[in-house]
PDB file of C-alpha atoms in Angstrom:
ATOM      1  CA  MET A   2      20.312  -0.790 -42.214  1.00 42.00           C
ATOM      2  CA  SER A   3      17.914  -0.432 -44.948  1.00 43.00           C
ATOM      3  CA  VAL A   4      15.795   1.985 -44.284  1.00 37.00           C
ATOM      4  CA  ARG A   5      12.641  -0.591 -43.069  1.00 42.00           C
ATOM      5  CA  THR A   6      15.073  -2.422 -40.572  1.00 38.00           C
ATOM      6  CA  GLY A   7      16.302   1.423 -39.339  1.00 39.00           C
ATOM      7  CA  LEU A   8      12.253   2.269 -39.197  1.00 37.00           C
ATOM      8  CA  VAL A   9      11.612  -1.120 -37.214  1.00 35.00           C
ATOM      9  CA  VAL A  10      14.774  -0.360 -34.440  1.00 34.00           C
ATOM     10  CA  ALA A  11      13.768   3.010 -34.155  1.00 36.00           C
ATOM     11  CA  ALA A  12       9.620   1.709 -33.324  1.00 38.00           C
ATOM     12  CA  LEU A  13      11.531  -0.500 -30.764  1.00 34.00           C
ATOM     13  CA  TRP A  14      13.403   1.675 -29.013  1.00 33.00           C
ATOM     14  CA  LEU A  15      10.345   4.153 -28.371  1.00 35.00           C
ATOM     15  CA  ALA A  16       8.313   0.897 -27.245  1.00 38.00           C
ATOM     16  CA  VAL A  17      10.906   0.600 -24.399  1.00 38.00           C
ATOM     17  CA  ALA A  18      11.949   3.686 -24.030  1.00 39.00           C
ATOM     18  CA  PRO A  19       9.000   4.561 -21.948  1.00 41.00           C
ATOM     19  CA  LEU A  20       9.972   2.000 -20.142  1.00 40.00           C
ATOM     20  CA  ARG A  21      13.367   2.358 -18.647  1.00 43.00           C
ATOM     21  CA  ALA A  22      12.093   6.207 -18.500  1.00 45.00           C
ATOM     22  CA  ALA A  23       9.899   4.855 -15.322  1.00 74.00           C
ATOM     23  CA  VAL A  24      12.389   4.265 -13.210  1.00 89.00           C
ATOM     24  CA  PRO A  25      14.187   7.064 -11.863  1.00 92.00           C
ATOM     25  CA  GLU A  26      17.478   7.619 -11.537  1.00 93.00           C
ATOM     26  CA  PRO A  27      19.535   8.686  -8.339  1.00 95.00           C
ATOM     27  CA  PRO A  28      20.627  11.990  -8.519  1.00 97.00           C
ATOM     28  CA  LEU A  29      24.512  12.257  -9.525  1.00 98.00           C
ATOM     29  CA  ARG A  30      26.887  14.611  -8.484  1.00 98.00           C
ATOM     30  CA  ASP A  31      30.165  15.018 -11.307  1.00 98.00           C
ATOM     31  CA  ILE A  32      33.801  14.037 -10.003  1.00 98.00           C
ATOM     32  CA  PRO A  33      36.201  15.407 -11.672  1.00 97.00           C
ATOM     33  CA  GLY A  34      38.979  13.503 -13.515  1.00 97.00           C
ATOM     34  CA  GLY A  35      42.769  14.632 -12.136  1.00 98.00           C
ATOM     35  CA  THR A  36      44.912  14.227  -9.217  1.00 98.00           C
ATOM     36  CA  PHE A  37      43.362  13.498  -5.549  1.00 98.00           C
ATOM     37  CA  ILE A  38      45.029  12.940  -2.378  1.00 98.00           C
ATOM     38  CA  VAL A  39      44.892   9.665  -0.408  1.00 98.00           C
ATOM     39  CA  GLY A  40      44.903   7.967   2.949  1.00 98.00           C
ATOM     40  CA  SER A  41      46.424   9.605   6.120  1.00 98.00           C
ATOM     41  CA  ASP A  42      49.404   9.867   7.742  1.00 98.00           C
ATOM     42  CA  ARG A  43      50.911   9.220  11.490  1.00 98.00           C
ATOM     43  CA  ALA A  44      49.218  12.608  12.665  1.00 98.00           C
ATOM     44  CA  GLU A  45      45.900  12.478  11.053  1.00 98.00           C
ATOM     45  CA  ARG A  46      45.688   8.905  12.593  1.00 98.00           C
ATOM     46  CA  GLU A  47      46.897  10.198  15.554  1.00 98.00           C
ATOM     47  CA  ILE A  48      43.820  12.720  15.663  1.00 98.00           C
ATOM     48  CA  ALA A  49      41.170  10.037  15.165  1.00 98.00           C
ATOM     49  CA  TYR A  50      42.537   8.067  17.968  1.00 98.00           C
ATOM     50  CA  ALA A  51      42.340  12.030  20.309  1.00 98.00           C
ATOM     51  CA  LEU A  52      38.976  11.964  18.828  1.00 98.00           C
ATOM     52  CA  ASP A  53      37.438   8.714  19.939  1.00 98.00           C
ATOM     53  CA  GLU A  54      39.113   8.635  23.311  1.00 98.00           C
ATOM     54  CA  ARG A  55      37.196  11.737  24.252  1.00 97.00           C
ATOM     55  CA  GLY A  56      33.870  10.509  22.248  1.00 97.00           C
ATOM     56  CA  TYR A  57      33.714   7.320  24.129  1.00 97.00           C
ATOM     57  CA  GLY A  58      35.829   8.594  27.406  1.00 97.00           C
ATOM     58  CA  HIS A  59      38.169   4.877  26.477  1.00 97.00           C
ATOM     59  CA  ASP A  60      41.136   4.727  23.564  1.00 97.00           C
ATOM     60  CA  VAL A  61      39.707   1.199  22.613  1.00 97.00           C
ATOM     61  CA  THR A  62      40.093   2.551  18.630  1.00 97.00           C
ATOM     62  CA  ARG A  63      44.176   3.136  19.639  1.00 98.00           C
ATOM     63  CA  GLN A  64      45.094  -0.882  21.907  1.00 98.00           C
ATOM     64  CA  GLN A  65      43.033  -2.355  18.396  1.00 97.00           C
ATOM     65  CA  ARG A  66      44.910  -0.482  15.937  1.00 97.00           C
ATOM     66  CA  TRP A  67      41.807   0.373  14.263  1.00 97.00           C
ATOM     67  CA  TYR A  68      43.507   2.899  11.622  1.00 98.00           C
ATOM     68  CA  GLU A  69      46.943   1.327  11.640  1.00 97.00           C
ATOM     69  CA  SER A  70      45.677  -0.328   7.696  1.00 95.00           C
ATOM     70  CA  GLU A  71      45.011   2.986   6.655  1.00 97.00           C
ATOM     71  CA  GLY A  72      46.412   3.541   3.322  1.00 94.00           C
ATOM     72  CA  GLU A  73      50.327   6.228   3.942  1.00 97.00           C
ATOM     73  CA  ARG A  74      49.052   9.775   2.687  1.00 98.00           C
ATOM     74  CA  ARG A  75      50.193   9.527  -1.816  1.00 98.00           C
ATOM     75  CA  THR A  76      48.152  11.495  -4.192  1.00 98.00           C
ATOM     76  CA  VAL A  77      46.020   9.106  -6.743  1.00 97.00           C
ATOM     77  CA  ARG A  78      45.028   9.855 -10.534  1.00 98.00           C
ATOM     78  CA  LEU A  79      41.466   9.052 -11.342  1.00 98.00           C
ATOM     79  CA  PRO A  80      39.462   9.750 -14.481  1.00 97.00           C
ATOM     80  CA  ALA A  81      36.116  11.488 -14.435  1.00 97.00           C
ATOM     81  CA  PHE A  82      32.997   9.601 -13.048  1.00 98.00           C
ATOM     82  CA  ARG A  83      29.797  10.261 -11.223  1.00 98.00           C
ATOM     83  CA  ILE A  84      28.726   9.075  -7.924  1.00 98.00           C
ATOM     84  CA  THR A  85      24.996   9.272  -6.012  1.00 98.00           C
ATOM     85  CA  ALA A  86      24.551  12.157  -4.289  1.00 98.00           C
ATOM     86  CA  THR A  87      23.344  10.032  -1.444  1.00 98.00           C
ATOM     87  CA  PRO A  88      23.713   6.564  -0.070  1.00 98.00           C
ATOM     88  CA  ILE A  89      20.434   4.571  -1.904  1.00 98.00           C
ATOM     89  CA  SER A  90      17.236   5.401  -0.160  1.00 98.00           C
ATOM     90  CA  ASN A  91      14.810   2.695   0.982  1.00 98.00           C
ATOM     91  CA  ALA A  92      12.691   3.979  -2.057  1.00 98.00           C
ATOM     92  CA  ASP A  93      15.010   3.528  -4.546  1.00 98.00           C
ATOM     93  CA  TYR A  94      15.656  -0.329  -3.504  1.00 98.00           C
ATOM     94  CA  GLY A  95      12.238  -0.900  -2.415  1.00 97.00           C
ATOM     95  CA  ARG A  96      11.493  -0.218  -6.628  1.00 97.00           C
ATOM     96  CA  TYR A  97      13.690  -2.926  -7.693  1.00 98.00           C
ATOM     97  CA  ILE A  98      12.464  -5.444  -4.996  1.00 98.00           C
ATOM     98  CA  ALA A  99       9.296  -5.237  -6.949  1.00 97.00           C
ATOM     99  CA  ALA A 100      10.157  -5.314 -10.511  1.00 97.00           C
ATOM    100  CA  THR A 101      12.174  -8.298  -9.564  1.00 97.00           C
ATOM    101  CA  GLY A 102      10.899 -10.542  -6.167  1.00 97.00           C
ATOM    102  CA  HIS A 103      14.698 -10.477  -4.539  1.00 98.00           C
ATOM    103  CA  PRO A 104      14.086 -11.005  -1.279  1.00 97.00           C
ATOM    104  CA  ALA A 105      13.135  -7.879   1.153  1.00 98.00           C
ATOM    105  CA  PRO A 106      15.930  -6.359   3.880  1.00 98.00           C
ATOM    106  CA  ASP A 107      16.380  -8.817   6.235  1.00 98.00           C
ATOM    107  CA  VAL A 108      18.178 -10.967   8.594  1.00 98.00           C
ATOM    108  CA  ASP A 109      16.795 -14.076  11.377  1.00 98.00           C
ATOM    109  CA  ARG A 110      18.109 -14.089  14.313  1.00 98.00           C
ATOM    110  CA  ALA A 111      20.597 -17.080  14.332  1.00 98.00           C
ATOM    111  CA  THR A 112      21.962 -15.141  11.477  1.00 98.00           C
ATOM    112  CA  TRP A 113      22.117 -12.482  13.221  1.00 98.00           C
ATOM    113  CA  GLN A 114      23.585 -13.974  15.810  1.00 98.00           C
ATOM    114  CA  ASP A 115      26.279 -15.668  14.196  1.00 98.00           C
ATOM    115  CA  TYR A 116      27.462 -12.638  13.472  1.00 98.00           C
ATOM    116  CA  GLY A 117      28.909 -11.872  16.931  1.00 97.00           C
ATOM    117  CA  LEU A 118      27.855  -8.483  16.483  1.00 97.00           C
ATOM    118  CA  VAL A 119      26.959  -6.443  19.494  1.00 96.00           C
ATOM    119  CA  HIS A 120      24.014  -4.869  18.494  1.00 98.00           C
ATOM    120  CA  PRO A 121      21.415  -7.132  19.958  1.00 98.00           C
ATOM    121  CA  TYR A 122      18.985  -8.304  17.055  1.00 98.00           C
ATOM    122  CA  ALA A 123      15.611  -6.974  18.810  1.00 98.00           C
ATOM    123  CA  ARG A 124      17.638  -3.186  17.239  1.00 98.00           C
ATOM    124  CA  THR A 125      17.973  -4.977  14.052  1.00 98.00           C
ATOM    125  CA  ARG A 126      13.836  -4.994  13.648  1.00 98.00           C
ATOM    126  CA  ARG A 127      12.996  -1.666  13.394  1.00 98.00           C
ATOM    127  CA  PHE A 128      15.224  -2.047   9.878  1.00 98.00           C
ATOM    128  CA  ALA A 129      13.366  -5.269   7.974  1.00 98.00           C
ATOM    129  CA  TRP A 130      11.257  -4.925   5.432  1.00 98.00           C
ATOM    130  CA  ARG A 131       7.885  -6.302   5.877  1.00 96.00           C
ATOM    131  CA  ASP A 132       5.542  -8.073   2.717  1.00 95.00           C
ATOM    132  CA  GLY A 133       8.659  -6.577   0.923  1.00 95.00           C
ATOM    133  CA  ARG A 134       7.900  -2.979   1.623  1.00 96.00           C
ATOM    134  CA  PRO A 135      10.094  -0.789   3.946  1.00 97.00           C
ATOM    135  CA  PRO A 136       9.124   0.206   7.761  1.00 96.00           C
ATOM    136  CA  MET A 137       6.728   2.477   7.493  1.00 96.00           C
ATOM    137  CA  GLY A 138       7.973   6.312   7.608  1.00 97.00           C
ATOM    138  CA  ARG A 139      11.630   5.405   6.477  1.00 98.00           C
ATOM    139  CA  GLU A 140      11.266   5.498   2.800  1.00 98.00           C
ATOM    140  CA  ASP A 141      13.418   7.695   2.733  1.00 98.00           C
ATOM    141  CA  HIS A 142      16.641   6.433   5.137  1.00 98.00           C
ATOM    142  CA  PRO A 143      19.229   4.714   3.111  1.00 98.00           C
ATOM    143  CA  VAL A 144      18.444   1.818   3.027  1.00 98.00           C
ATOM    144  CA  VAL A 145      21.049  -0.991   4.950  1.00 98.00           C
ATOM    145  CA  LEU A 146      20.406  -4.950   5.614  1.00 98.00           C
ATOM    146  CA  VAL A 147      22.075  -5.318   2.146  1.00 98.00           C
ATOM    147  CA  SER A 148      24.936  -7.986   1.362  1.00 98.00           C
ATOM    148  CA  HIS A 149      27.343  -6.995  -0.872  1.00 98.00           C
ATOM    149  CA  ALA A 150      25.992  -9.425  -3.995  1.00 98.00           C
ATOM    150  CA  ASP A 151      22.360  -7.605  -3.409  1.00 98.00           C
ATOM    151  CA  ALA A 152      24.857  -4.565  -3.691  1.00 98.00           C
ATOM    152  CA  THR A 153      25.409  -5.051  -7.273  1.00 98.00           C
ATOM    153  CA  ASP A 154      22.312  -6.931  -8.484  1.00 98.00           C
ATOM    154  CA  TYR A 155      20.633  -3.386  -7.319  1.00 98.00           C
ATOM    155  CA  ALA A 156      22.683  -1.748  -9.347  1.00 98.00           C
ATOM    156  CA  ASN A 157      23.013  -4.413 -12.278  1.00 98.00           C
ATOM    157  CA  TRP A 158      19.204  -3.990 -12.668  1.00 98.00           C
ATOM    158  CA  LEU A 159      19.128  -0.565 -12.518  1.00 98.00           C
ATOM    159  CA  SER A 160      21.086  -0.362 -15.465  1.00 98.00           C
ATOM    160  CA  ARG A 161      18.628  -2.912 -16.964  1.00 97.00           C
ATOM    161  CA  GLU A 162      16.442  -0.735 -16.433  1.00 97.00           C
ATOM    162  CA  THR A 163      18.107   2.987 -17.351  1.00 96.00           C
ATOM    163  CA  GLY A 164      20.584   1.940 -19.805  1.00 96.00           C
ATOM    164  CA  GLN A 165      23.018   3.282 -18.320  1.00 96.00           C
ATOM    165  CA  ARG A 166      26.009   1.717 -16.797  1.00 97.00           C
ATOM    166  CA  TRP A 167      25.682   1.596 -12.686  1.00 98.00           C
ATOM    167  CA  ARG A 168      28.342  -0.041 -10.080  1.00 98.00           C
ATOM    168  CA  LEU A 169      29.659  -0.004  -7.215  1.00 98.00           C
ATOM    169  CA  PRO A 170      32.640   2.570  -6.408  1.00 98.00           C
ATOM    170  CA  THR A 171      35.709   1.518  -5.436  1.00 98.00           C
ATOM    171  CA  ALA A 172      37.449   2.960  -2.510  1.00 98.00           C
ATOM    172  CA  ASP A 173      39.479   5.501  -3.478  1.00 98.00           C
ATOM    173  CA  GLU A 174      36.739   6.892  -6.018  1.00 98.00           C
ATOM    174  CA  TRP A 175      33.934   6.949  -2.906  1.00 98.00           C
ATOM    175  CA  GLU A 176      37.256   8.478  -1.012  1.00 98.00           C
ATOM    176  CA  LYS A 177      37.822  11.573  -3.567  1.00 98.00           C
ATOM    177  CA  ALA A 178      33.796  12.300  -4.051  1.00 98.00           C
ATOM    178  CA  ALA A 179      34.279  11.924   0.648  1.00 98.00           C
ATOM    179  CA  ARG A 180      37.400  14.111   0.872  1.00 98.00           C
ATOM    180  CA  GLY A 181      37.571  16.544  -2.483  1.00 98.00           C
ATOM    181  CA  ASP A 182      41.153  16.350  -4.213  1.00 98.00           C
ATOM    182  CA  ASP A 183      42.956  18.175  -1.226  1.00 97.00           C
ATOM    183  CA  GLY A 184      43.504  15.331   1.887  1.00 97.00           C
ATOM    184  CA  ARG A 185      41.119  17.183   4.166  1.00 98.00           C
ATOM    185  CA  TYR A 186      40.490  14.473   7.553  1.00 98.00           C
ATOM    186  CA  PHE A 187      36.183  15.377   6.524  1.00 98.00           C
ATOM    187  CA  PRO A 188      33.832  15.860   3.653  1.00 98.00           C
ATOM    188  CA  TRP A 189      34.405  19.401   5.177  1.00 98.00           C
ATOM    189  CA  GLY A 190      37.821  19.652   6.184  1.00 98.00           C
ATOM    190  CA  ASN A 191      39.921  18.943   8.666  1.00 98.00           C
ATOM    191  CA  ASP A 192      37.926  19.849  12.277  1.00 98.00           C
ATOM    192  CA  PHE A 193      35.326  17.531  13.452  1.00 98.00           C
ATOM    193  CA  ASP A 194      31.725  18.617  13.955  1.00 98.00           C
ATOM    194  CA  PRO A 195      29.070  17.075  14.882  1.00 98.00           C
ATOM    195  CA  ALA A 196      26.790  18.968  13.379  1.00 98.00           C
ATOM    196  CA  ARG A 197      27.128  18.488  10.507  1.00 98.00           C
ATOM    197  CA  LEU A 198      26.666  14.200  10.623  1.00 98.00           C
ATOM    198  CA  ASN A 199      24.369  11.839  11.497  1.00 98.00           C
ATOM    199  CA  SER A 200      26.722  10.049  14.305  1.00 98.00           C
ATOM    200  CA  HIS A 201      25.928   8.821  17.701  1.00 98.00           C
ATOM    201  CA  ASP A 202      27.813  11.891  19.119  1.00 97.00           C
ATOM    202  CA  ALA A 203      24.482  13.720  18.498  1.00 97.00           C
ATOM    203  CA  GLY A 204      22.777  12.107  16.628  1.00 95.00           C
ATOM    204  CA  PRO A 205      19.745   9.773  17.278  1.00 97.00           C
ATOM    205  CA  PHE A 206      21.297   6.863  16.761  1.00 98.00           C
ATOM    206  CA  ASP A 207      19.127   5.587  14.143  1.00 98.00           C
ATOM    207  CA  THR A 208      19.191   6.133  10.495  1.00 98.00           C
ATOM    208  CA  MET A 209      17.296   9.881   9.398  1.00 98.00           C
ATOM    209  CA  PRO A 210      16.278  10.573   5.870  1.00 98.00           C
ATOM    210  CA  VAL A 211      18.891  10.715   3.209  1.00 98.00           C
ATOM    211  CA  GLY A 212      20.586  14.399   2.887  1.00 98.00           C
ATOM    212  CA  SER A 213      19.694  15.462   5.965  1.00 98.00           C
ATOM    213  CA  PHE A 214      22.590  17.131   6.433  1.00 98.00           C
ATOM    214  CA  PRO A 215      24.141  20.081   4.084  1.00 98.00           C
ATOM    215  CA  ALA A 216      26.344  21.705   6.072  1.00 98.00           C
ATOM    216  CA  GLY A 217      28.086  17.745   5.807  1.00 98.00           C
ATOM    217  CA  ALA A 218      28.630  18.034   2.118  1.00 98.00           C
ATOM    218  CA  SER A 219      31.368  17.701   0.545  1.00 98.00           C
ATOM    219  CA  PRO A 220      33.595  19.997  -2.260  1.00 98.00           C
ATOM    220  CA  TYR A 221      31.365  18.270  -5.062  1.00 98.00           C
ATOM    221  CA  GLY A 222      28.070  18.443  -3.146  1.00 98.00           C
ATOM    222  CA  VAL A 223      28.300  14.702  -2.050  1.00 98.00           C
ATOM    223  CA  LEU A 224      25.999  13.901   1.397  1.00 98.00           C
ATOM    224  CA  ASP A 225      26.335  11.696   3.802  1.00 98.00           C
ATOM    225  CA  VAL A 226      29.351  10.458   3.201  1.00 98.00           C
ATOM    226  CA  ALA A 227      30.495  10.576   6.850  1.00 98.00           C
ATOM    227  CA  GLY A 228      28.042   8.988   9.382  1.00 98.00           C
ATOM    228  CA  GLN A 229      25.092   8.079   8.904  1.00 98.00           C
ATOM    229  CA  VAL A 230      25.881   4.098   7.289  1.00 98.00           C
ATOM    230  CA  PHE A 231      28.441   2.464   6.610  1.00 98.00           C
ATOM    231  CA  GLU A 232      29.070   1.678   2.597  1.00 99.00           C
ATOM    232  CA  TRP A 233      30.330  -0.860   0.462  1.00 99.00           C
ATOM    233  CA  THR A 234      32.826  -0.349  -2.547  1.00 99.00           C
ATOM    234  CA  ALA A 235      34.111  -2.686  -5.256  1.00 98.00           C
ATOM    235  CA  THR A 236      37.601  -3.013  -3.589  1.00 98.00           C
ATOM    236  CA  PRO A 237      37.777  -6.200  -2.137  1.00 98.00           C
ATOM    237  CA  ALA A 238      39.569  -7.160   1.912  1.00 97.00           C
ATOM    238  CA  GLY A 239      40.743 -10.037   1.291  1.00 96.00           C
ATOM    239  CA  ALA A 240      38.458 -13.871   0.343  1.00 97.00           C
ATOM    240  CA  HIS A 241      34.830 -13.458   0.661  1.00 98.00           C
ATOM    241  CA  ARG A 242      35.064  -9.717   2.074  1.00 98.00           C
ATOM    242  CA  HIS A 243      35.096  -6.261   0.754  1.00 98.00           C
ATOM    243  CA  VAL A 244      36.432  -2.784   2.315  1.00 98.00           C
ATOM    244  CA  VAL A 245      33.256  -0.748   3.398  1.00 98.00           C
ATOM    245  CA  LYS A 246      33.683   3.477   3.619  1.00 98.00           C
ATOM    246  CA  GLY A 247      32.272   6.624   5.735  1.00 98.00           C
ATOM    247  CA  GLY A 248      31.378   5.850   9.045  1.00 97.00           C
ATOM    248  CA  SER A 249      27.873   5.477  10.403  1.00 98.00           C
ATOM    249  CA  TRP A 250      24.694   6.475  12.892  1.00 98.00           C
ATOM    250  CA  ASP A 251      26.234   4.352  16.293  1.00 97.00           C
ATOM    251  CA  ASP A 252      29.872   5.480  15.964  1.00 98.00           C
ATOM    252  CA  LYS A 253      31.164   8.281  18.769  1.00 96.00           C
ATOM    253  CA  GLY A 254      34.360  10.501  17.855  1.00 96.00           C
ATOM    254  CA  CYS A 255      34.150  10.056  15.180  1.00 98.00           C
ATOM    255  CA  GLY A 256      37.699   8.817  13.500  1.00 98.00           C
ATOM    256  CA  VAL A 257      36.669   6.066  11.473  1.00 98.00           C
ATOM    257  CA  CYS A 258      34.156   9.127   9.779  1.00 98.00           C
ATOM    258  CA  ARG A 259      37.210  10.224   8.589  1.00 98.00           C
ATOM    259  CA  ALA A 260      37.615   9.397   4.368  1.00 98.00           C
ATOM    260  CA  ALA A 261      40.629   7.760   4.675  1.00 98.00           C
ATOM    261  CA  ALA A 262      39.661   5.160   7.119  1.00 98.00           C
ATOM    262  CA  GLY A 263      38.027   1.385   6.154  1.00 98.00           C
ATOM    263  CA  HIS A 264      37.897  -1.654   6.428  1.00 97.00           C
ATOM    264  CA  GLY A 265      36.634  -4.617   5.464  1.00 98.00           C
ATOM    265  CA  ARG A 266      33.371  -6.680   5.734  1.00 98.00           C
ATOM    266  CA  PRO A 267      32.442 -10.496   4.771  1.00 98.00           C
ATOM    267  CA  ASP A 268      30.414 -10.433   1.981  1.00 98.00           C
ATOM    268  CA  GLN A 269      27.210 -12.051   3.067  1.00 98.00           C
ATOM    269  CA  ILE A 270      27.232 -10.173   5.885  1.00 98.00           C
ATOM    270  CA  LYS A 271      23.360  -8.082   6.402  1.00 98.00           C
ATOM    271  CA  HIS A 272      24.195  -5.000   8.611  1.00 98.00           C
ATOM    272  CA  ILE A 273      21.963  -2.592  10.214  1.00 98.00           C
ATOM    273  CA  LEU A 274      24.851   0.436   9.659  1.00 98.00           C
ATOM    274  CA  ILE A 275      25.933  -0.483   6.140  1.00 99.00           C
ATOM    275  CA  GLY A 276      24.051   0.425   2.765  1.00 98.00           C
ATOM    276  CA  PHE A 277      25.504   1.792  -0.600  1.00 99.00           C
ATOM    277  CA  ARG A 278      25.267   4.374  -2.908  1.00 98.00           C
ATOM    278  CA  LEU A 279      26.422   3.569  -6.464  1.00 98.00           C
ATOM    279  CA  VAL A 280      28.682   5.156  -9.559  1.00 98.00           C
ATOM    280  CA  ARG A 281      27.401   5.927 -13.050  1.00 97.00           C
ATOM    281  CA  GLU A 282      29.874   5.131 -15.739  1.00 91.00           C
ATOM    282  CA  PRO A 283      29.816   7.827 -18.600  1.00 84.00           C
TER     283      PRO A 283
END
């Protein structure tokens, strides 16, 4: 490269750098490389069912075998990675909407009813955006009503804007970030504590500002990985489906809030219980 060409490249970089810096990166937590325990065993699943029975007063999750698809407890090795400390917030996502004109989070009545979910359509309205803006007072809540493609598109946009590579975590990456390397059931240990997360056991039956439960942090300081919202991952769960992890604000028990728990959801669904966080590659 000639000196003249080098100066031109440098000038172009300096012109672009301020634009990239204008998009703040979400706070990150470092997850070290190495082995960790993933999945669950019979004893853990029985504890999860018992928690649900105590919370709900019935054994539906046991009868429907909610936790039988969890992989058996085993050791997995992963390289080091960085993951956002909390789910992506409405404020984070709002910068993407403003910059790209991507459709804002919402769902129409007919589509919602086609999902066949237990939540009435009226409940979605407090999460729906208006005129490209999140609901007032919810800027720091996790974004919901986003499909798997919406989450992926946001990651691609953030990659372009920051010059870093952002993507959804795999289910294994998400699980390590949530439980550490020792196979604990919840981010804080094996005993369920409703004061450490946003679930229907003690929460407001709604989303809350991200990071509201510092006592519920994982060993790596990752927040909101139990309760609050389920989170999209990059791991497929059949045709046009991906795994979601974490439990949500409307769950009780909370067996589904364990790090090992997870289930598949259709990629196109825009749910009031599902948001996402991202991994930033080196």
